[in-house]
Coordinates of C-alpha atoms in Angstrom, one line a residue:
X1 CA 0.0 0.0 0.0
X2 CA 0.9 3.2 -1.1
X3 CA 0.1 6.5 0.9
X4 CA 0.3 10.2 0.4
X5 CA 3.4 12.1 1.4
X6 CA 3.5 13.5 4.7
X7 CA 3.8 17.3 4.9
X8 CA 7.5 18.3 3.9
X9 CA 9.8 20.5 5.0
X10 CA 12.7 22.3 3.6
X11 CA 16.7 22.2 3.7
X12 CA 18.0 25.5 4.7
X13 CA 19.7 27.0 2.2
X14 CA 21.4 30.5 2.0
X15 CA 20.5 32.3 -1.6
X16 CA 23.0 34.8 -2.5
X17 CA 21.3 37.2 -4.5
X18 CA 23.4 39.4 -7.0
X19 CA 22.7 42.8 -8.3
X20 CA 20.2 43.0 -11.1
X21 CA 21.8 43.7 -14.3
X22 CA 21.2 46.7 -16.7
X23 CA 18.6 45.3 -19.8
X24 CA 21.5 45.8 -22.5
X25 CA 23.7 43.9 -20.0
X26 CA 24.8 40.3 -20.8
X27 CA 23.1 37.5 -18.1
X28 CA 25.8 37.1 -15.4
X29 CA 25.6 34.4 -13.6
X30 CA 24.7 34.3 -9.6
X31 CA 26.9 32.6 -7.0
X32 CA 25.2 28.9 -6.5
X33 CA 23.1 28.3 -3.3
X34 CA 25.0 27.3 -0.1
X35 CA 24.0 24.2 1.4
X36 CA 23.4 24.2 5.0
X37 CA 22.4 20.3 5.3
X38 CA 23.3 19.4 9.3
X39 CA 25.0 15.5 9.3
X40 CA 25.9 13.5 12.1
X41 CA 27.7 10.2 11.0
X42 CA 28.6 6.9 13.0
X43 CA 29.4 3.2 12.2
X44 CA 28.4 0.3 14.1
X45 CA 30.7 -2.6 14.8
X46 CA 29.5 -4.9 12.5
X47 CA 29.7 -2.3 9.6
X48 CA 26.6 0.0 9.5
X49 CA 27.1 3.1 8.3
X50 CA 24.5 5.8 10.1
X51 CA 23.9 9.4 8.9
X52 CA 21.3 11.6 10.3
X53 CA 19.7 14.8 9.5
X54 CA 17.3 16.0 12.2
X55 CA 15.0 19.0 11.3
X56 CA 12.0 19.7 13.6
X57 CA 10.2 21.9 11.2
X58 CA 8.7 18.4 10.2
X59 CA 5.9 16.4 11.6
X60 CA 7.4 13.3 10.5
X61 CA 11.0 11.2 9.9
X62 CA 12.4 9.6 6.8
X63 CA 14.2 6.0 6.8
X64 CA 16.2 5.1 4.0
X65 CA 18.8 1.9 3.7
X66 CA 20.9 1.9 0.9
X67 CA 22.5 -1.3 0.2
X68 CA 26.0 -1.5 -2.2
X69 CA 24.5 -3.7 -4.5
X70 CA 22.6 -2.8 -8.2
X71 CA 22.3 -4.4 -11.4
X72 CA 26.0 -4.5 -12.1
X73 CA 26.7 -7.2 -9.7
X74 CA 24.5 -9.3 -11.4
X75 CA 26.5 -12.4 -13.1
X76 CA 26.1 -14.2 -16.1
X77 CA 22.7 -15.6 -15.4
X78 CA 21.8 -12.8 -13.0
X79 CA 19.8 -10.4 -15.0
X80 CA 17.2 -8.7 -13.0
X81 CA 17.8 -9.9 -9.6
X82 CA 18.9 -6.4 -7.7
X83 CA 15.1 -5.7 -8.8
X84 CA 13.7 -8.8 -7.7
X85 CA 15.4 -8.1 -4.5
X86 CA 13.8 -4.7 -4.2
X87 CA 10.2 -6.4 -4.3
X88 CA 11.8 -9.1 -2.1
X89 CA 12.8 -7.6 0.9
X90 CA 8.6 -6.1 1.5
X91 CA 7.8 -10.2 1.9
X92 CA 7.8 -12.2 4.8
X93 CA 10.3 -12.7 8.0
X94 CA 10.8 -14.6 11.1
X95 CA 8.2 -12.2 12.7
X96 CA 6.2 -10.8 9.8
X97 CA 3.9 -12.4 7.6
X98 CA 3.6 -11.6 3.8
X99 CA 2.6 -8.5 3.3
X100 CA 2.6 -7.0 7.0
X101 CA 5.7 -4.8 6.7
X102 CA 3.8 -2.6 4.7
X103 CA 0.4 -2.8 6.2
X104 CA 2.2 -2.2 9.4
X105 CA 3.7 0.9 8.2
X106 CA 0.5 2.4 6.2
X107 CA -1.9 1.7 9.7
X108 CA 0.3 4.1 11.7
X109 CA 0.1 6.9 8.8
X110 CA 3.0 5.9 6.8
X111 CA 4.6 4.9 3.8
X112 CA 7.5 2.8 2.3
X113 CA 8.5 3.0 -1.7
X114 CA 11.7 1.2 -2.7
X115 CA 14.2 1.2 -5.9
X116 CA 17.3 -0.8 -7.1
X117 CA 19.8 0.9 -9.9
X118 CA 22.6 0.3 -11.2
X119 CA 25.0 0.7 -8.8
X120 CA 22.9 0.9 -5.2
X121 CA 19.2 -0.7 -4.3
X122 CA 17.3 1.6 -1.5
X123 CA 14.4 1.1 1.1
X124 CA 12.8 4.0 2.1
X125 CA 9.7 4.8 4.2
X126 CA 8.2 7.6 6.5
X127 CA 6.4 7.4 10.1
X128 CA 5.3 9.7 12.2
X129 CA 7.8 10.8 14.6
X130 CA 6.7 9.1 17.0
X131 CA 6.9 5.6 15.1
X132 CA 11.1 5.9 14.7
X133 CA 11.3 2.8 17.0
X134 CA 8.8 1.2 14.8
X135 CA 10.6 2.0 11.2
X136 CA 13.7 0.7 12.5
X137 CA 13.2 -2.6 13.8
X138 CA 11.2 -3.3 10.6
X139 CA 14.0 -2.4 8.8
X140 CA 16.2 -4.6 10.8
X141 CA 14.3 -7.3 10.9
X142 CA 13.9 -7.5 6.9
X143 CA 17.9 -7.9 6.9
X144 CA 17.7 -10.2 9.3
X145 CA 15.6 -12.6 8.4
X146 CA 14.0 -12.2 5.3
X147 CA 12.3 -15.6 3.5
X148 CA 13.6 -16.5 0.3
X149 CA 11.3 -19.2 -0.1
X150 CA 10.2 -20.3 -4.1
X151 CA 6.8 -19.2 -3.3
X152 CA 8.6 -15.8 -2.5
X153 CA 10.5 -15.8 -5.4
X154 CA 7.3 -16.8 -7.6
X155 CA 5.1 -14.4 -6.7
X156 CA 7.4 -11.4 -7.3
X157 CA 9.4 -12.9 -10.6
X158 CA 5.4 -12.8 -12.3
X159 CA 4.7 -8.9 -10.6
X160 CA 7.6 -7.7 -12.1
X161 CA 6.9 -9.5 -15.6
X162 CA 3.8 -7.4 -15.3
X163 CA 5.9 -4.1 -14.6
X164 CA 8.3 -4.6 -17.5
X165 CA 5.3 -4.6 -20.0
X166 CA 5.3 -0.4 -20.5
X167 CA 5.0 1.3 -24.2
X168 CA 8.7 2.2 -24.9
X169 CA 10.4 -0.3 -22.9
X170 CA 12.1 -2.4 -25.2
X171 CA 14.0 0.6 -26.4
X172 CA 15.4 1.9 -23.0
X173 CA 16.7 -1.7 -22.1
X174 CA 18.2 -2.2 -25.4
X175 CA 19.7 1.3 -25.7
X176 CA 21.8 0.6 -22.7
X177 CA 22.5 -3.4 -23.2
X178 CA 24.1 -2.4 -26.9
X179 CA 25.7 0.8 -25.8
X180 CA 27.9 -1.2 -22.9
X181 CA 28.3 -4.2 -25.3
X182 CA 31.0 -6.0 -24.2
X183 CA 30.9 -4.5 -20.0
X184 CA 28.7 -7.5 -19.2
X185 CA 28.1 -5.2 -15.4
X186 CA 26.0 -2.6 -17.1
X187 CA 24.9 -4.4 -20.6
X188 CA 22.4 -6.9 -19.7
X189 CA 18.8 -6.6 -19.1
X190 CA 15.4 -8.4 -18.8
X191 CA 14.7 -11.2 -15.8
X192 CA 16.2 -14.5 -15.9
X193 CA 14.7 -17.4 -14.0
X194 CA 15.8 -17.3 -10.1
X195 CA 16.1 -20.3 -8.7
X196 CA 16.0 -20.1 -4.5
X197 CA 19.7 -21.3 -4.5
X198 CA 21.2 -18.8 -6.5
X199 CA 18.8 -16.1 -4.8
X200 CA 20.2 -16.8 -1.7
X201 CA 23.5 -16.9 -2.3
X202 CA 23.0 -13.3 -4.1
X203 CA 21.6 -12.0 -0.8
X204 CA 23.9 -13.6 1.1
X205 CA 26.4 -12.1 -0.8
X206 CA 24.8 -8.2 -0.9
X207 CA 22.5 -7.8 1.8
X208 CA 24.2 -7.0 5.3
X209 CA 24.9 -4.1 7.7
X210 CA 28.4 -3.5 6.4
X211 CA 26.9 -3.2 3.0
X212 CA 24.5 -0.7 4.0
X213 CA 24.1 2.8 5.0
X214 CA 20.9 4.2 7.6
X215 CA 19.7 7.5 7.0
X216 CA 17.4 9.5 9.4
X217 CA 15.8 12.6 8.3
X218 CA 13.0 14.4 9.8
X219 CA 11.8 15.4 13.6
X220 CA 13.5 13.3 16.0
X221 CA 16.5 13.0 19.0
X222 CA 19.8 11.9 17.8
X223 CA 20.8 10.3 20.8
X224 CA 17.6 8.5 21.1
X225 CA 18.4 7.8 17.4
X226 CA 21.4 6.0 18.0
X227 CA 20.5 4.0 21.4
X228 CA 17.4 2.6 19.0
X229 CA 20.0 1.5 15.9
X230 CA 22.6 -0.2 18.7
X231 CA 19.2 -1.9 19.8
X232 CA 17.7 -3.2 16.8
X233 CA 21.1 -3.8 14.2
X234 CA 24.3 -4.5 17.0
X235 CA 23.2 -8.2 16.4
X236 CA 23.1 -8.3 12.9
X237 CA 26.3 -10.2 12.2
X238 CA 28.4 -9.2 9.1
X239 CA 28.4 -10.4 5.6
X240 CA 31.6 -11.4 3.5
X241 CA 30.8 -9.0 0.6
X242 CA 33.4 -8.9 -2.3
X243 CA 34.3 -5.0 -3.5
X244 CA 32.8 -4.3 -6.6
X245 CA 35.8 -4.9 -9.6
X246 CA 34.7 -2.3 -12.0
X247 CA 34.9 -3.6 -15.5
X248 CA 36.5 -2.1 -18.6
X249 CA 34.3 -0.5 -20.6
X250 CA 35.1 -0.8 -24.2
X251 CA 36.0 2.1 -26.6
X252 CA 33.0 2.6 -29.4
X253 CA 34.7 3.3 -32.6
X254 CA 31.2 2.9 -34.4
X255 CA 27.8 3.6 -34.4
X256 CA 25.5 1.1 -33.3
X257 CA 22.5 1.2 -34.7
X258 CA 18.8 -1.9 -33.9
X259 CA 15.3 -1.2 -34.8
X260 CA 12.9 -2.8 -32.0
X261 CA 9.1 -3.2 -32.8
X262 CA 6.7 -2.8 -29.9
X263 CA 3.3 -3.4 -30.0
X264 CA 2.4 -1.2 -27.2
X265 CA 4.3 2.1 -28.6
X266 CA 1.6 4.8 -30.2
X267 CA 4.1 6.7 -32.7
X268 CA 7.5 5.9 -33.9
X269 CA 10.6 7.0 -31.6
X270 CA 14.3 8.0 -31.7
X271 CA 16.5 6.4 -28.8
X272 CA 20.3 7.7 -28.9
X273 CA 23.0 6.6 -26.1
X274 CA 26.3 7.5 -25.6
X275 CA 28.8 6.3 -22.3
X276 CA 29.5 9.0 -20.4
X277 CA 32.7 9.2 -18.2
X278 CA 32.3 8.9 -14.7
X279 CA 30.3 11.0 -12.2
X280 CA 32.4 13.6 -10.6
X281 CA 34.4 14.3 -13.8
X282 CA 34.2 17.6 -15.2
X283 CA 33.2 15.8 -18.4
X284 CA 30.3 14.5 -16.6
X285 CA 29.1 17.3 -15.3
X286 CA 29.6 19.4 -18.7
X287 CA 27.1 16.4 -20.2
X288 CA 24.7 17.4 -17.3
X289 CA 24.3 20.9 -18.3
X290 CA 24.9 19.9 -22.3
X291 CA 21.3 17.3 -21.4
X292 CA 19.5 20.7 -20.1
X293 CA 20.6 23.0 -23.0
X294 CA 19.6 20.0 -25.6
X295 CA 16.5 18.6 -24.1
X296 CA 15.8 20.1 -20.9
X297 CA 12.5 22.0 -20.7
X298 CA 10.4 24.4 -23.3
X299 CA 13.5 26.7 -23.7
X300 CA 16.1 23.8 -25.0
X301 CA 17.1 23.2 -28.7
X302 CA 15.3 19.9 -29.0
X303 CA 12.1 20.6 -27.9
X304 CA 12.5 24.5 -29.3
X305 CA 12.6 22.8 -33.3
X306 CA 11.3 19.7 -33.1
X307 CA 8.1 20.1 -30.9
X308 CA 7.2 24.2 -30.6
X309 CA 9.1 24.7 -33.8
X310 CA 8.3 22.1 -37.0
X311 CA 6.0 19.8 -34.9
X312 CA 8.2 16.8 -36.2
X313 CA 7.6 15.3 -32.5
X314 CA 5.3 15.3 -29.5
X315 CA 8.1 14.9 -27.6
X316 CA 11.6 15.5 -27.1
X317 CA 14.1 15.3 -23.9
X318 CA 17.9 14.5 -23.2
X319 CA 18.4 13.3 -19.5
X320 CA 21.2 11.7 -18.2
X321 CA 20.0 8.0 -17.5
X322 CA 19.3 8.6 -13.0
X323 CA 20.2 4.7 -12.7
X324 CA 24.0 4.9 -12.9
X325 CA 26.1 6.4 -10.1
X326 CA 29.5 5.7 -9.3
X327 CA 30.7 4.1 -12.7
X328 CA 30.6 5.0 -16.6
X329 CA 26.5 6.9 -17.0
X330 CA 24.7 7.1 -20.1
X331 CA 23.7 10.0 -21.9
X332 CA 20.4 9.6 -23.7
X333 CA 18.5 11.8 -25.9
X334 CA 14.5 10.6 -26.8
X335 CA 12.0 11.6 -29.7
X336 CA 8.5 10.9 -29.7
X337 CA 7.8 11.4 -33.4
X338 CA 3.9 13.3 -34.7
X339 CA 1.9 11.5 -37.0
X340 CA 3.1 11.7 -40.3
X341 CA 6.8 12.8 -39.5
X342 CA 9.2 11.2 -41.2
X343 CA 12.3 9.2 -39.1
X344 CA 15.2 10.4 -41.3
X345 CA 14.0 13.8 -41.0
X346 CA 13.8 13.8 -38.0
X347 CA 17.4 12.0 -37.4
X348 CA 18.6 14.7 -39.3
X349 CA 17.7 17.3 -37.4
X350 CA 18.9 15.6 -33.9
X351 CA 22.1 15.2 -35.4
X352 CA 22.1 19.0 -36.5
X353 CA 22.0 20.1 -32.8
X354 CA 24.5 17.7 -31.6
X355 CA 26.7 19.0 -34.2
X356 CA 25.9 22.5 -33.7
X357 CA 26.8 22.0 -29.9
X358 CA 30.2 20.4 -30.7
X359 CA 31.2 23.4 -33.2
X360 CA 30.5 26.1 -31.2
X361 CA 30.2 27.3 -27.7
X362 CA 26.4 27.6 -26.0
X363 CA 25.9 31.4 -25.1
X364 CA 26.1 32.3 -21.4
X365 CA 21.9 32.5 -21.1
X366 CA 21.8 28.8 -22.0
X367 CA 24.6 28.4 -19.8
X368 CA 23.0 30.2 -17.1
X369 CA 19.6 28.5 -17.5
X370 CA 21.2 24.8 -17.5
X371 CA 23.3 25.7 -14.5
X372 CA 20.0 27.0 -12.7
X373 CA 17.6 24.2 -13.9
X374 CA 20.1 21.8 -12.3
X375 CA 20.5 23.4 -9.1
X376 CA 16.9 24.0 -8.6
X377 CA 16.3 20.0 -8.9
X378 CA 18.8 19.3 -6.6
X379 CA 17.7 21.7 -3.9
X380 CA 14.3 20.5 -4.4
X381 CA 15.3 17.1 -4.7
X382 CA 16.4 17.9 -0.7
X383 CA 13.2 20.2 0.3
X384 CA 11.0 16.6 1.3
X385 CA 12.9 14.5 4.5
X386 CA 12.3 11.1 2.1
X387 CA 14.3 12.2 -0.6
X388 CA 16.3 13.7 2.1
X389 CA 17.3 10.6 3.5
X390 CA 17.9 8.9 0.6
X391 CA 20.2 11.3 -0.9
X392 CA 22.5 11.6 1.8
X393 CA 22.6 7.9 2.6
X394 CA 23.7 7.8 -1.2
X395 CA 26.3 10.3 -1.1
X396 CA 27.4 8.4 1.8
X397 CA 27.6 4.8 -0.3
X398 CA 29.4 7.3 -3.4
X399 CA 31.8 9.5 -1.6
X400 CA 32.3 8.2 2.3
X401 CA 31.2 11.0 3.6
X402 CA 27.7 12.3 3.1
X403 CA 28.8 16.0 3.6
X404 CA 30.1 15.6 0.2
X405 CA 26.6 16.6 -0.7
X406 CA 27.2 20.5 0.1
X407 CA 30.2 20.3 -2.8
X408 CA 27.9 19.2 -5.3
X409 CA 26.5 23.0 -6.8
X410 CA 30.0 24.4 -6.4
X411 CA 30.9 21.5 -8.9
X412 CA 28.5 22.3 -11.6
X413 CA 28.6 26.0 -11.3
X414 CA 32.4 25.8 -12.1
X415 CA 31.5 24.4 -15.9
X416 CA 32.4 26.8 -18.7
X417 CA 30.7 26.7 -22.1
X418 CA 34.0 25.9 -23.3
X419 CA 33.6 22.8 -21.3
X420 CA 30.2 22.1 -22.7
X421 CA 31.2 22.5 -26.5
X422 CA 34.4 20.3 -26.0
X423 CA 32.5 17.2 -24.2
X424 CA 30.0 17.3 -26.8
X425 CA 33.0 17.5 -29.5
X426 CA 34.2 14.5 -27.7
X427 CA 31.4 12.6 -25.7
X428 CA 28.5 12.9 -28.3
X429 CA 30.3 12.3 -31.6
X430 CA 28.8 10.3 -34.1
X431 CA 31.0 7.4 -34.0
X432 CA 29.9 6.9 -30.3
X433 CA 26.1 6.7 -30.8
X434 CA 23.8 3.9 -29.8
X435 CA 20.6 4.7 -32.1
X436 CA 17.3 2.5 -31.4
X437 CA 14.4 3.0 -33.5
X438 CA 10.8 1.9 -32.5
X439 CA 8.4 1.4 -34.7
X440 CA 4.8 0.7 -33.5
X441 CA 3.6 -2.9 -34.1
X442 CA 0.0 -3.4 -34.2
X443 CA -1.5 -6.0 -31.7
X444 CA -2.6 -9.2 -32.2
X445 CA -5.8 -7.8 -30.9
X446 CA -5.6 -4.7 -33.0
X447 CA -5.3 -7.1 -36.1
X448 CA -8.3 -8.8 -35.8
X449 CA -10.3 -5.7 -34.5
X450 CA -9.4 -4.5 -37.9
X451 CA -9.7 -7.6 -40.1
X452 CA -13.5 -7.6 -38.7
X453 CA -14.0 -4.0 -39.6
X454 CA -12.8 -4.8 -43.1
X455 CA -15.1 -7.2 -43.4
X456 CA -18.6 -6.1 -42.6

């Protein structure tokens, strides 16, 4: 069961406003925001990381555990059990029947959500301030004891089968399985058969306090905090986890190019990947703002020409793919084409603005406006005590130190448009491209509704 948000509450930040500027003058950019995010860190013995963020201006507290596992510790045979695991972990324990975590949760005025990436799978739920003690032994009791039964296994391998069935999906998993062809960590996709051996042995192998970090966010006592986490986790033996070996990613020195049909797709559609270098990288955060000015909003290039401009597409938007963290990302641009638009012509004009971007500098406005689209997400990303949570306990897992957080705006606002134009030069060249085209395929259902028109 999934509730409504509690009321949220915001970070405090300090805005440093600078003068407004003449109308003839040029946009000049303002200092970014200055995080003011209080953390107190602490590890248990068996490995627990703990970072807490306590603001009373909320009436509730976040819970988030991060765990240092994702889809690229998935072996040969592997594919899709980080997100099995993240459906998992809501079943039944030693204490809890199937389905009571989350009815527990939802009776006192809560709610949990959960999601598993590339590189990190997180829990996280909110209570009333008075349920802390309540939120935590749940949480430790699910890493305790969880069942890995085949029933388990069963039931959650056919719910996610149900999941995967979205217009558009075929493309996003095959964009990124060909663009990391040959880094078997971040290539493969879909769900293969779990068998309760192999699921345990994965869990056995992932799951565990010193795999984990505890966040805290929201209205509560530290100390109380901390007496609550020694209670409920102190037992909670270690696991022998292996480091991550991060692969090598192989070199594209061609385009790659697949057509995918899909039967539940409305309009044709224009996938492109490239591998980006690694987050924390000036290169990677030039591709951040490089996503905004492409295909970031009503004022980018992409959505300027090809939706408000020719209406060649419906839709049009770069991102830079949220499921990757520590290792290589994936920069990905997406066009929904309009009826009647034709796919080269609309290739064509993609390829225009990547080119356009890699000859020549973005002015400082676009500059300006990717810098301050990005900032405004992040500090909005903070404002609510979940997302709270789970962003520090993933800066935690990233950097070792969650206060690594109030670096990340100085970061970006240090990126020059020089810096843009030469990552696109380099980063988004054609030789580098992952193209997936999807072209609608009518149902079987569609097919005969059609056949029986035809013939009355």
């Amino acid at each position: 069961m999934r509730l409504p948000s509690p009321r949220s509450s915001f970070v405090a930040l300090a805005l440093v406003a600078a003068p407004t500027p003449a109308l003839a003058a040029p946009p000049k950019a303002d200092p970014p925001p200055a995080l003011r995010l209080a953390i107190q860190r602490a590890t248990l013995d068996n490995g627990l990381r703990v970072v807490m963020n306590v603001d009373h201006a909320s009436n509730a507290v976040a819970l988030a555990i991060t765990y240092d596992v994702g889809s690229r510790d998935e072996a040969q045979g592997q594919s899709g059990f980080a997100r099995l695991f993240e459906h998992l972990l809501f079943g039944a324990t030693k204490n809890l029947a199937a389905g009571e975590f989350e009815s527990l949760v939802a009776s006192r005025g809560g709610f949990v959500t959960a999601r598993s990436a590339v590189d990190r799978t997180a829990y996280s739920m909110v209570v009333p301030e008075n349920e802390l003690a309540l939120g935590l032994w749940l949480e430790a009791e699910r890493m305790r004891s969880i069942d890995l039964s085949q029933a388990a296994l069963d039931a959650d391998e056919k719910a996610l089968a149900v999941v995967d069935r979205v217009p558009y999906g075929k493309a996003e998993a095959r964009l990124g399985a060909l663009a990391f062809e040959g880094a078997l960590a971040y290539a493969h996709g879909g769900l293969d058969r779990a068998d309760v051996a192999a699921a345990r042995a994965f869990h056995a192998a992932h799951f565990g306090p010193n795999t984990a970090v505890l966040a805290i966010s929201g209205d509560f006592d530290p100390d109380m905090a901390m007496n609550l986490v020694h209670r409920y986790f102190d037992g909670i033996p270690r696991i022998q986890a292996k480091p991550f070996v991060e692969p090598n990613v192989p070199e594209q020195a061609a385009e790659r190019r697949e057509v995918v049909d899909d039967a539940l797709a409305r309009a044709p559609a224009l996938s492109y990947g490239f591998v980006m270098p690694k987050l924390g990288t000036r290169e990677h955060d030039a591709l951040r703002l490089a996503q905004v000015i492409l295909g970031d909003g009503e004022g980018s290039r992409l959505v300027a020409r090809l939706v408000r401009g020719d209406a060649l597409a419906t839709e049009a938007r770069a991102d830079v793919d949220p499921r990757f963290g520590r290792g290589p990302g994936l920069f990905r641009i997406e066009v929904r084409l309009a009826k009647d638009a034709a796919v080269p012509e609309v290739e064509k004009r993609i390829d225009a603005a990547l080119k356009e971007l890699a000859d020549t500098q973005p002015t400082e406005a676009e500059t300006i406006r990717a810098r301050k689209r990005l900032e405004a997400g992040f500090v909005l990303g903070l404002s609510g005590i979940r997302q709270r949570a789970l962003e520090i306990g993933k800066f935690e897992l990233w950097n070792g130190d969650a206060r690594a957080i109030g670096r990340e705006l100085e970061r970006l606002a240090s990126v020059t448009p020089a810096d843009v134009q030469k990552a696109a030069a380099q980063l988004l060249a054609t030789k580098r491209r992952t193209v997936i085209e999807t072209r609608p395929k009518p149902s079987v259902a569609g097919n005969l509704a059609s056949a029986a028109e035809g013939a009355r």
